[in-house]
Amino acid sequence: MLNFEFKNPTKIIFGKDQIGKLADEIPANAKILLLYGGGSIKKNGVYEQVQNALKNFEVLEFGGIPANPEYEVLMEALKVIKAENITFLLAVGGGSVIDGTKFLAAAARYKGEDPWDILKNAVRTTDAMPFGTVLTLPATGSEMNSSSVITRKSTQEKLGMGGTGLFPVFSILDPQVVQSVPQRQLANGITDAFMHVLEQYMTYPIGAALQDRFAESILQTLVEVAPKIMANPADYEAAANFMWCCTMALNGLIQKGVPGDWAVHQMGHELTAQYGIDHARTLAIIAPSHYRYNFESKREKLAQYGKRVWGINEGDTDAIAKAAIYKTEEFFHSLGIDTKLSDYTPDYNGTAQKISERFAERGWRGLGEHKRLSPDDVEKIVAMSY
Amino acid sequence: MLNFEFKNPTKIIFGKDQIGKLADEIPANAKILLLYGGGSIKKNGVYEQVQNALKNFEVLEFGGIPANPEYEVLMEALKVIKAENITFLLAVGGGSVIDGTKFLAAAARYKGEDPWDILKNAVRTTDAMPFGTVLTLPATGSEMNSSSVITRKSTQEKLGMGGTGLFPVFSILDPQVVQSVPQRQLANGITDAFMHVLEQYMTYPIGAALQDRFAESILQTLVEVAPKIMANPADYEAAANFMWCCTMALNGLIQKGVPGDWAVHQMGHELTAQYGIDHARTLAIIAPSHYRYNFESKREKLAQYGKRVWGINEGDTDAIAKAAIYKTEEFFHSLGIDTKLSDYTPDYNGTAQKISERFAERGWRGLGEHKRLSPDDVEKIVAMSY
C-alpha cells in the first residue's frame, strides 16, 4: 500500500425529502447565487423545493450552465458574483453545474489577472468562496470531491482543476431526483461512476486489499442496480444505491494508497472537446482499447476484477482478464452505450493522430499509472477505438 | 436505505515514516499536552519520533492513561490542562489514550459544574479543545470518529460520549507501529474491528447494497490478514491493511443508511466493568449468544454474511446462518480469543442477573436494532455466554 493523506470535510445529507434542510447549512446572512443548468430543475420540482427552503435568504440566480461547463458562460456568472457581492454559491444540478460552481468559487477569490490561469497553470485552490450543492443527477461524484473539469469552447480545451478549498460545504442527495432523469443521462451516470472506479482500480496489485474490495463493492453494486434503474428510475432503493455509488466512486476514498491511471479520462476529454460526445460515452469508447493495449501491465487486476465482479472462474489469468474486458463492453452495451468512436461520428479518421499531437503540444508528462504512455501509444489506443 | 447525514473532517496521514509530519498539522503557537498510556511508546521509538517532530513547540506531558481510560486519572490531566493553559492535545497511543483525550477535549471547554455530567447525561460535545492523534495500536477506530468510552472505577461504570466537536483534527497512522504490539493486543484489535463491523451489519436487510458490501469488504480483509499479522506483525502490507480496516470499521461510513445494533457492546461493557476483561474479548463472549438468541430477526443477514464472508454455500438459509455463527467463533479461537465467560473467570454465576439489573436501573430504553430487547432478554443472552 502506498502512503496517503485523506481528508474529506463535505457534509452529506442523504435521503428522501431532505432538500428542505438547506437553510440550516447556509450562514444566516449569506447572499446566495443559485446556479443551475438547462432548467430541468424547474420541471422536476427541485427548483421549487430549493426556493421554499431559501425563502429567508437573499437569492440571485444564474441558469444556463451547459454540460461540460463552459468557461465563457461561467465568466458571465463571475461578473454577477462580483457586481452583487455574492457570499455563498449554491449549485443545483449535476456534475457540470457543480464543476462550474467550483470554478466560480475559486475564481471569485483568485488573486491573479486571468482566471483561466487556474486551469492552464494547474493552480491548486486552497481558498475559495464557500458553496453547497443539491445534486440532481448522480454521476460525476463532484458533490463530494474537490476537483472540477472546465471546457473552453473557443480553444476546444477541457482542463481540470482542484484543491482543498474546493470541497462543497454540504451536498444534499435525494435519490427521488433520479426518477426524472432521462434514460440517456442515467446510462451516462452509471457508466461514468463505473469508469471512475476502474481508473483507480485497473492498474497493478499494490497490496491494498481493503481499497480493492471497496472498489469492487461499488462496481458490483452498479452492475446489480443498473438494470433496475434503467427499467424503473422511480425504484427508490435502486436509485439510492446508484446515487451513493456515484459519490463513493470519486470522493477520494478508493484512490487512497493505490496508483491511479486516469489515461482513459485524459483521452476521453479530447473526444468530447472535438466531437461533443457525452463524457461518459468517451470513457466507454476508450477504456476497452486502453485495457487491451496495456494488457500486460494490467493483467493481474483485470483477472481479479473478472473473478470478483463478474464471477468468471474458468480459464487461466489471461483468459479471465480478456473475458473481463468483454464483460465490461457488454455491460456498457446493456445500457445502450456504444463503445466505438465510429458509432458516434463518421468523421473519425485522423482523430488518433490529432489527439496524440495535442498531448505532445501541451508538454508530455506520460500517461497511465506508470506515466509511461507516449503520444505514440495514445495514437494507437485511440485508433483501436475507431 | 435509511436517510442519513455524514461528515467526517478528520485528516488521515497514513503510511511509513509519517510521524514527522506532525509539526505541520499543529498551530505554530500551540501549547501542547502530550498524552500517552503505560509507556510502550518510549520502547518502540514513537515517543522519540514525536518529540523530534515537536521540538519547536512548547510541550507538556501526561502519561499513565490506563486501558479503559479512567475518569479519576483523566481528572488529574484536566487539572494540568487548566493550570498550564494548554491549547492543543496530542494523544499518542491506542483507543484508550485517544478516548481519554476526547473526554479531556470536551471537559476543557465544558461549561457545567461536573465533567462527569457529560457522560451521565449524554451531553453532545460540539465545542472542544482541538486535538490530534498518533495511533500506536489499531483497534477501536477512535482515531477517525467522534465518540469515546470512559470508565469510572469507583462506580464500576463505563459510559459513552460523543459529538461533532470530538473528531480529531488529524490522525497519523504508521503501520510500522504494529510490529511492536503484543500478540494479545493484536488479537484484541482484530476482534474489536471485526465486531465493530458486525454491530453495524448484523441486523436486517434494509436495501443498502453498497454499505453491506463495504462492511463485508472489511470483514473479508480482516479474515485475510489476521493470520499474517499474528504470525508476523512486521509484515508491513498486512499491518497496513489491518490498520486501515480498523479505522474504516468505525469512522461512520458503513453505519450510514443502515440500522445499528450495538447491544453486544452494551452488554460487553458490563463484563469489562465487573471483571476487567479486555473490551474486545467481552464482545467475543457475548456476540455468538446474541446472534443465536436473536436468530429469527438476524437470519437473513447472518446467511448473507455466511455466504459472502465465509463462502458457505451448502444448505438453506438457516443452515448457512448457523454455520456463520460457528465460523465467527472459530475465527476468534484462531486468534487465541476465548468465547465463553467461564474461560475468563470462575466467578460468573449471577452475572447475567446483575447485568440485567444494572440496565434496568439506568432506565430501560431497549437494546438492539429494534430497541426491543428487555432486561430479561439481556439476562438470557449473558447466561447463554457462560
PDB file of N, CA and C in Angstrom, chain B residues 261-318:
ATOM      1  N   ASP B 261     -26.941  -2.157  15.702  1.00  0.00           N
ATOM      2  CA  ASP B 261     -27.348  -2.996  16.830  1.00  0.00           C
ATOM      3  C   ASP B 261     -26.702  -2.462  18.114  1.00  0.00           C
ATOM      4  N   TRP B 262     -25.432  -2.755  18.309  1.00  0.00           N
ATOM      5  CA  TRP B 262     -24.614  -2.273  19.436  1.00  0.00           C
ATOM      6  C   TRP B 262     -24.976  -2.879  20.785  1.00  0.00           C
ATOM      7  N   ALA B 263     -25.900  -3.842  20.797  1.00  0.00           N
ATOM      8  CA  ALA B 263     -26.232  -4.497  22.070  1.00  0.00           C
ATOM      9  C   ALA B 263     -25.048  -5.296  22.597  1.00  0.00           C
ATOM     10  N   VAL B 264     -24.254  -5.868  21.680  1.00  0.00           N
ATOM     11  CA  VAL B 264     -23.097  -6.655  22.123  1.00  0.00           C
ATOM     12  C   VAL B 264     -22.137  -5.753  22.913  1.00  0.00           C
ATOM     13  N   HIS B 265     -21.917  -4.550  22.405  1.00  0.00           N
ATOM     14  CA  HIS B 265     -21.055  -3.613  23.131  1.00  0.00           C
ATOM     15  C   HIS B 265     -21.655  -3.248  24.490  1.00  0.00           C
ATOM     16  N   GLN B 266     -22.943  -2.995  24.497  1.00  0.00           N
ATOM     17  CA  GLN B 266     -23.547  -2.555  25.760  1.00  0.00           C
ATOM     18  C   GLN B 266     -23.449  -3.645  26.832  1.00  0.00           C
ATOM     19  N   MET B 267     -23.663  -4.887  26.417  1.00  0.00           N
ATOM     20  CA  MET B 267     -23.503  -5.980  27.393  1.00  0.00           C
ATOM     21  C   MET B 267     -22.030  -6.209  27.716  1.00  0.00           C
ATOM     22  N   GLY B 268     -21.204  -6.129  26.686  1.00  0.00           N
ATOM     23  CA  GLY B 268     -19.764  -6.349  26.878  1.00  0.00           C
ATOM     24  C   GLY B 268     -19.148  -5.351  27.858  1.00  0.00           C
ATOM     25  N   HIS B 269     -19.553  -4.079  27.743  1.00  0.00           N
ATOM     26  CA  HIS B 269     -19.009  -3.054  28.650  1.00  0.00           C
ATOM     27  C   HIS B 269     -19.194  -3.460  30.109  1.00  0.00           C
ATOM     28  N   GLU B 270     -20.311  -4.124  30.384  1.00  0.00           N
ATOM     29  CA  GLU B 270     -20.587  -4.534  31.769  1.00  0.00           C
ATOM     30  C   GLU B 270     -19.589  -5.590  32.232  1.00  0.00           C
ATOM     31  N   LEU B 271     -19.204  -6.478  31.313  1.00  0.00           N
ATOM     32  CA  LEU B 271     -18.228  -7.513  31.690  1.00  0.00           C
ATOM     33  C   LEU B 271     -16.858  -6.891  31.973  1.00  0.00           C
ATOM     34  N   THR B 272     -16.513  -5.866  31.201  1.00  0.00           N
ATOM     35  CA  THR B 272     -15.247  -5.168  31.488  1.00  0.00           C
ATOM     36  C   THR B 272     -15.335  -4.455  32.834  1.00  0.00           C
ATOM     37  N   ALA B 273     -16.449  -3.770  33.056  1.00  0.00           N
ATOM     38  CA  ALA B 273     -16.601  -3.008  34.302  1.00  0.00           C
ATOM     39  C   ALA B 273     -16.534  -3.940  35.505  1.00  0.00           C
ATOM     40  N   GLN B 274     -17.129  -5.134  35.381  1.00  0.00           N
ATOM     41  CA  GLN B 274     -17.170  -6.042  36.539  1.00  0.00           C
ATOM     42  C   GLN B 274     -15.933  -6.899  36.703  1.00  0.00           C
ATOM     43  N   TYR B 275     -15.393  -7.410  35.575  1.00  0.00           N
ATOM     44  CA  TYR B 275     -14.300  -8.383  35.685  1.00  0.00           C
ATOM     45  C   TYR B 275     -12.987  -7.884  35.117  1.00  0.00           C
ATOM     46  N   GLY B 276     -13.012  -6.695  34.515  1.00  0.00           N
ATOM     47  CA  GLY B 276     -11.781  -6.190  33.901  1.00  0.00           C
ATOM     48  C   GLY B 276     -11.347  -6.983  32.676  1.00  0.00           C
ATOM     49  N   ILE B 277     -12.291  -7.712  32.068  1.00  0.00           N
ATOM     50  CA  ILE B 277     -11.942  -8.470  30.850  1.00  0.00           C
ATOM     51  C   ILE B 277     -11.710  -7.479  29.707  1.00  0.00           C
ATOM     52  N   ASP B 278     -10.672  -7.759  28.887  1.00  0.00           N
ATOM     53  CA  ASP B 278     -10.373  -6.880  27.751  1.00  0.00           C
ATOM     54  C   ASP B 278     -11.638  -6.637  26.937  1.00  0.00           C
ATOM     55  N   HIS B 279     -11.831  -5.380  26.534  1.00  0.00           N
ATOM     56  CA  HIS B 279     -13.018  -4.987  25.787  1.00  0.00           C
ATOM     57  C   HIS B 279     -13.331  -5.939  24.620  1.00  0.00           C
ATOM     58  N   ALA B 280     -12.337  -6.179  23.762  1.00  0.00           N
ATOM     59  CA  ALA B 280     -12.591  -6.998  22.565  1.00  0.00           C
ATOM     60  C   ALA B 280     -13.073  -8.397  22.958  1.00  0.00           C
ATOM     61  N   ARG B 281     -12.487  -8.918  24.041  1.00  0.00           N
ATOM     62  CA  ARG B 281     -12.843 -10.282  24.456  1.00  0.00           C
ATOM     63  C   ARG B 281     -14.277 -10.349  24.977  1.00  0.00           C
ATOM     64  N   THR B 282     -14.737  -9.276  25.594  1.00  0.00           N
ATOM     65  CA  THR B 282     -16.132  -9.275  26.048  1.00  0.00           C
ATOM     66  C   THR B 282     -17.081  -9.354  24.848  1.00  0.00           C
ATOM     67  N   LEU B 283     -16.672  -8.761  23.736  1.00  0.00           N
ATOM     68  CA  LEU B 283     -17.510  -8.803  22.532  1.00  0.00           C
ATOM     69  C   LEU B 283     -17.560 -10.222  21.973  1.00  0.00           C
ATOM     70  N   ALA B 284     -16.403 -10.879  21.992  1.00  0.00           N
ATOM     71  CA  ALA B 284     -16.341 -12.257  21.504  1.00  0.00           C
ATOM     72  C   ALA B 284     -17.121 -13.205  22.403  1.00  0.00           C
ATOM     73  N   ILE B 285     -17.258 -12.846  23.670  1.00  0.00           N
ATOM     74  CA  ILE B 285     -18.053 -13.667  24.606  1.00  0.00           C
ATOM     75  C   ILE B 285     -19.541 -13.519  24.317  1.00  0.00           C
ATOM     76  N   ILE B 286     -19.969 -12.274  24.121  1.00  0.00           N
ATOM     77  CA  ILE B 286     -21.403 -12.001  24.006  1.00  0.00           C
ATOM     78  C   ILE B 286     -21.964 -12.282  22.603  1.00  0.00           C
ATOM     79  N   ALA B 287     -21.185 -11.948  21.567  1.00  0.00           N
ATOM     80  CA  ALA B 287     -21.737 -11.955  20.204  1.00  0.00           C
ATOM     81  C   ALA B 287     -22.395 -13.284  19.790  1.00  0.00           C
ATOM     82  N   PRO B 288     -21.704 -14.415  19.952  1.00  0.00           N
ATOM     83  CA  PRO B 288     -22.327 -15.654  19.461  1.00  0.00           C
ATOM     84  C   PRO B 288     -23.683 -15.931  20.132  1.00  0.00           C
ATOM     85  N   SER B 289     -23.772 -15.694  21.437  1.00  0.00           N
ATOM     86  CA  SER B 289     -25.054 -15.900  22.130  1.00  0.00           C
ATOM     87  C   SER B 289     -26.097 -14.908  21.636  1.00  0.00           C
ATOM     88  N   HIS B 290     -25.670 -13.678  21.446  1.00  0.00           N
ATOM     89  CA  HIS B 290     -26.583 -12.634  20.974  1.00  0.00           C
ATOM     90  C   HIS B 290     -27.162 -13.020  19.614  1.00  0.00           C
ATOM     91  N   TYR B 291     -26.323 -13.521  18.729  1.00  0.00           N
ATOM     92  CA  TYR B 291     -26.797 -13.888  17.394  1.00  0.00           C
ATOM     93  C   TYR B 291     -27.684 -15.134  17.447  1.00  0.00           C
ATOM     94  N   ARG B 292     -27.359 -16.063  18.341  1.00  0.00           N
ATOM     95  CA  ARG B 292     -28.219 -17.259  18.458  1.00  0.00           C
ATOM     96  C   ARG B 292     -29.566 -16.891  19.087  1.00  0.00           C
ATOM     97  N   TYR B 293     -29.518 -16.025  20.082  1.00  0.00           N
ATOM     98  CA  TYR B 293     -30.764 -15.646  20.774  1.00  0.00           C
ATOM     99  C   TYR B 293     -31.684 -14.862  19.834  1.00  0.00           C
ATOM    100  N   ASN B 294     -31.094 -14.028  18.999  1.00  0.00           N
ATOM    101  CA  ASN B 294     -31.881 -13.189  18.075  1.00  0.00           C
ATOM    102  C   ASN B 294     -31.860 -13.734  16.650  1.00  0.00           C
ATOM    103  N   PHE B 295     -31.770 -15.043  16.574  1.00  0.00           N
ATOM    104  CA  PHE B 295     -31.583 -15.689  15.278  1.00  0.00           C
ATOM    105  C   PHE B 295     -32.676 -15.329  14.276  1.00  0.00           C
ATOM    106  N   GLU B 296     -33.920 -15.323  14.740  1.00  0.00           N
ATOM    107  CA  GLU B 296     -35.036 -15.073  13.813  1.00  0.00           C
ATOM    108  C   GLU B 296     -34.877 -13.733  13.099  1.00  0.00           C
ATOM    109  N   SER B 297     -34.592 -12.685  13.880  1.00  0.00           N
ATOM    110  CA  SER B 297     -34.562 -11.361  13.243  1.00  0.00           C
ATOM    111  C   SER B 297     -33.251 -11.089  12.505  1.00  0.00           C
ATOM    112  N   LYS B 298     -32.217 -11.877  12.775  1.00  0.00           N
ATOM    113  CA  LYS B 298     -30.929 -11.646  12.120  1.00  0.00           C
ATOM    114  C   LYS B 298     -30.616 -12.698  11.054  1.00  0.00           C
ATOM    115  N   ARG B 299     -31.537 -13.630  10.858  1.00  0.00           N
ATOM    116  CA  ARG B 299     -31.260 -14.775   9.980  1.00  0.00           C
ATOM    117  C   ARG B 299     -30.772 -14.377   8.570  1.00  0.00           C
ATOM    118  N   GLU B 300     -31.461 -13.421   7.970  1.00  0.00           N
ATOM    119  CA  GLU B 300     -31.128 -13.076   6.577  1.00  0.00           C
ATOM    120  C   GLU B 300     -29.715 -12.512   6.459  1.00  0.00           C
ATOM    121  N   LYS B 301     -29.379 -11.624   7.385  1.00  0.00           N
ATOM    122  CA  LYS B 301     -28.043 -11.028   7.321  1.00  0.00           C
ATOM    123  C   LYS B 301     -26.975 -12.040   7.742  1.00  0.00           C
ATOM    124  N   LEU B 302     -27.295 -12.891   8.697  1.00  0.00           N
ATOM    125  CA  LEU B 302     -26.351 -13.955   9.072  1.00  0.00           C
ATOM    126  C   LEU B 302     -26.024 -14.822   7.864  1.00  0.00           C
ATOM    127  N   ALA B 303     -27.058 -15.155   7.093  1.00  0.00           N
ATOM    128  CA  ALA B 303     -26.837 -16.009   5.919  1.00  0.00           C
ATOM    129  C   ALA B 303     -26.039 -15.264   4.840  1.00  0.00           C
ATOM    130  N   GLN B 304     -26.342 -13.989   4.645  1.00  0.00           N
ATOM    131  CA  GLN B 304     -25.599 -13.189   3.651  1.00  0.00           C
ATOM    132  C   GLN B 304     -24.119 -13.116   4.031  1.00  0.00           C
ATOM    133  N   TYR B 305     -23.895 -12.897   5.330  1.00  0.00           N
ATOM    134  CA  TYR B 305     -22.525 -12.866   5.880  1.00  0.00           C
ATOM    135  C   TYR B 305     -21.849 -14.237   5.700  1.00  0.00           C
ATOM    136  N   GLY B 306     -22.573 -15.293   5.975  1.00  0.00           N
ATOM    137  CA  GLY B 306     -22.027 -16.644   5.812  1.00  0.00           C
ATOM    138  C   GLY B 306     -21.598 -16.901   4.369  1.00  0.00           C
ATOM    139  N   LYS B 307     -22.434 -16.468   3.440  1.00  0.00           N
ATOM    140  CA  LYS B 307     -22.113 -16.704   2.028  1.00  0.00           C
ATOM    141  C   LYS B 307     -20.958 -15.829   1.562  1.00  0.00           C
ATOM    142  N   ARG B 308     -21.071 -14.537   1.839  1.00  0.00           N
ATOM    143  CA  ARG B 308     -20.119 -13.603   1.222  1.00  0.00           C
ATOM    144  C   ARG B 308     -18.780 -13.524   1.948  1.00  0.00           C
ATOM    145  N   VAL B 309     -18.803 -13.639   3.272  1.00  0.00           N
ATOM    146  CA  VAL B 309     -17.539 -13.514   4.015  1.00  0.00           C
ATOM    147  C   VAL B 309     -16.876 -14.877   4.199  1.00  0.00           C
ATOM    148  N   TRP B 310     -17.694 -15.890   4.474  1.00  0.00           N
ATOM    149  CA  TRP B 310     -17.115 -17.204   4.770  1.00  0.00           C
ATOM    150  C   TRP B 310     -17.252 -18.191   3.622  1.00  0.00           C
ATOM    151  N   GLY B 311     -17.906 -17.782   2.542  1.00  0.00           N
ATOM    152  CA  GLY B 311     -18.021 -18.658   1.374  1.00  0.00           C
ATOM    153  C   GLY B 311     -18.831 -19.920   1.624  1.00  0.00           C
ATOM    154  N   ILE B 312     -19.766 -19.864   2.578  1.00  0.00           N
ATOM    155  CA  ILE B 312     -20.605 -21.035   2.867  1.00  0.00           C
ATOM    156  C   ILE B 312     -21.748 -21.061   1.854  1.00  0.00           C
ATOM    157  N   ASN B 313     -21.834 -22.131   1.074  1.00  0.00           N
ATOM    158  CA  ASN B 313     -22.882 -22.191   0.058  1.00  0.00           C
ATOM    159  C   ASN B 313     -23.788 -23.406   0.189  1.00  0.00           C
ATOM    160  N   GLU B 314     -23.465 -24.270   1.143  1.00  0.00           N
ATOM    161  CA  GLU B 314     -24.249 -25.501   1.323  1.00  0.00           C
ATOM    162  C   GLU B 314     -25.367 -25.272   2.336  1.00  0.00           C
ATOM    163  N   GLY B 315     -26.557 -25.778   2.002  1.00  0.00           N
ATOM    164  CA  GLY B 315     -27.652 -25.737   2.956  1.00  0.00           C
ATOM    165  C   GLY B 315     -28.594 -24.569   2.719  1.00  0.00           C
ATOM    166  N   ASP B 316     -29.692 -24.565   3.456  1.00  0.00           N
ATOM    167  CA  ASP B 316     -30.674 -23.491   3.316  1.00  0.00           C
ATOM    168  C   ASP B 316     -30.245 -22.278   4.155  1.00  0.00           C
ATOM    169  N   THR B 317     -31.075 -21.255   4.121  1.00  0.00           N
ATOM    170  CA  THR B 317     -30.736 -20.004   4.813  1.00  0.00           C
ATOM    171  C   THR B 317     -30.399 -20.262   6.284  1.00  0.00           C
ATOM    172  N   ASP B 318     -31.230 -21.046   6.973  1.00  0.00           N
ATOM    173  CA  ASP B 318     -30.987 -21.351   8.384  1.00  0.00           C
ATOM    174  C   ASP B 318     -29.634 -22.020   8.598  1.00  0.00           C
TER     175      ASP B 318
END
